[in-house]
Amino acid sequence: MTDYFRRHLGAKLLLSYLTIIVVGVVVLIIASQFVLPTTFNRHMAGMGMMNGMMGGQGQGLGGPDAMSQLYIDFRASFNEALMYAALAAMVAAVALSLYLSRSVIAPVHAMSLASQRIADGRYDERVQVRGEDELAQLAMRFNQMAGKLDQVESMRRRLIGDVSHELRTPLTAIKGSMEGLMDGVLPATQETFQQIHTEADRLNRLVDDLQELSRVEARAYELEIRPLDVFSLVRTVTKRLASQAELKHVLLDIELAPDLPRVLADEDRAVQVLTNLVGNALQYTPENGKVTIFAKRIDHEVQISVRDTGTGIPPEHLPHIFDRFYRVDKSRSRRAGGGSGIGLTIARALVEAHGGRIWAESAGEGLGSTFRFTLPPENRNSSKVHFS
Ligand SMILES: Nc1ncnc2c1ncn2[C@@H]1O[C@H](COP(=O)(O)OP(=O)(O)OP(=O)(O)O)[C@@H](O)[C@H]1O
Ligand SMILES: [Mg+2]
């Protein structure tokens, strides 16, 4: 029995109401025991005096016997009324606790069942939100939490699918080449070994990228934000990629607005983002093309852009290119140096960690693309609008 009361909120509510009623009735009984005779006598004496004043009828309402009989009758009717009141209060307590069980305990119970089902892996579970009180808010937050869990779970599933798919391609190539070598179908030439090495290298890069992506997305790194000169940032990147541009016969140009403020950024991370964008621009721009790095201040932001005259991006792909493993043309990416589609995802996470935005623009296939990202300027307050 006590176990039942301990486990059920409805039973606890009923018990608390009944306790209050019992305490009230006991207090009333005790009070009537001690206070009632005195107050009764006082009232009766008062009435006797009034009778005396009005007509001088001797003993007022009668003798002492009549008075005690009157008191006994009054007491009995008082007790009867008290009993009815206590009964009515108990019925009200049961009704109220039933009502509360329905309106308070039912949603709590529903949430408890739903959380159990979520724990069992059914992430599409939701509870009904009724009304606007605290319980409704709790139900709404519960649904939000379930939605987030659902999202994380489907991301996890997709990630495992994507990663295994990405790993399979180079692994199949390596395995195939090795089997060809063992069977004597493939000649043991420098070229064959080079092919195997390239695929192994690709595998290595993919694992490095994945590791970096998980670090960046989990924010498992410290940003060392300092005022950073945009020109020196751009120079670091162009120096790093100059030989690649030269090799591809692509012109690498810089156009910075004259009174550009310094930006607040972690230097290594900013270099990483820009290297990613310029690296892509070089990768997706054919020979004799041009890649230009612009920077200007617009309102409260410094905008750094990388424009190329390369392959461009069809509009339907633009919203997805920052997604993990997304490539406009997978076969082209593989042929053109084996990109895994993680670079822009890392760049976006890094830019957003700085409080900036990153996006891409392209007029369409073959019409070049522009990638832009923003960083906060050193002194946001002295904002002036500049266009280069
Ligand atoms: N400058 C660009 N011009 C045309 N397409 C681009 C450009 N930059 C990115 N893309 C498209 O966006 C996709 C995603 O780019 P992202 O940098 O994330 O991956 P990736 O370059 O293929 O591989 P990696 O992970 O090695 O960088 C690319 O595969 C390419 O299709
Ligand atoms: Mg890339």
XYZ file of C-alpha atoms and ligand atoms in Angstrom, residues 276 279-280 283-284 339 341-344, ligand 2:
11
model
C 40.883 25.991 -48.728
C 43.031 25.795 -53.281
C 39.564 24.967 -54.623
C 41.714 23.114 -58.554
C 38.533 23.992 -60.453
C 38.861 15.966 -53.422
C 34.157 17.199 -50.364
C 35.155 18.015 -46.788
C 37.206 21.175 -47.333
C 34.251 23.579 -47.513
Mg 38.403 21.549 -51.579
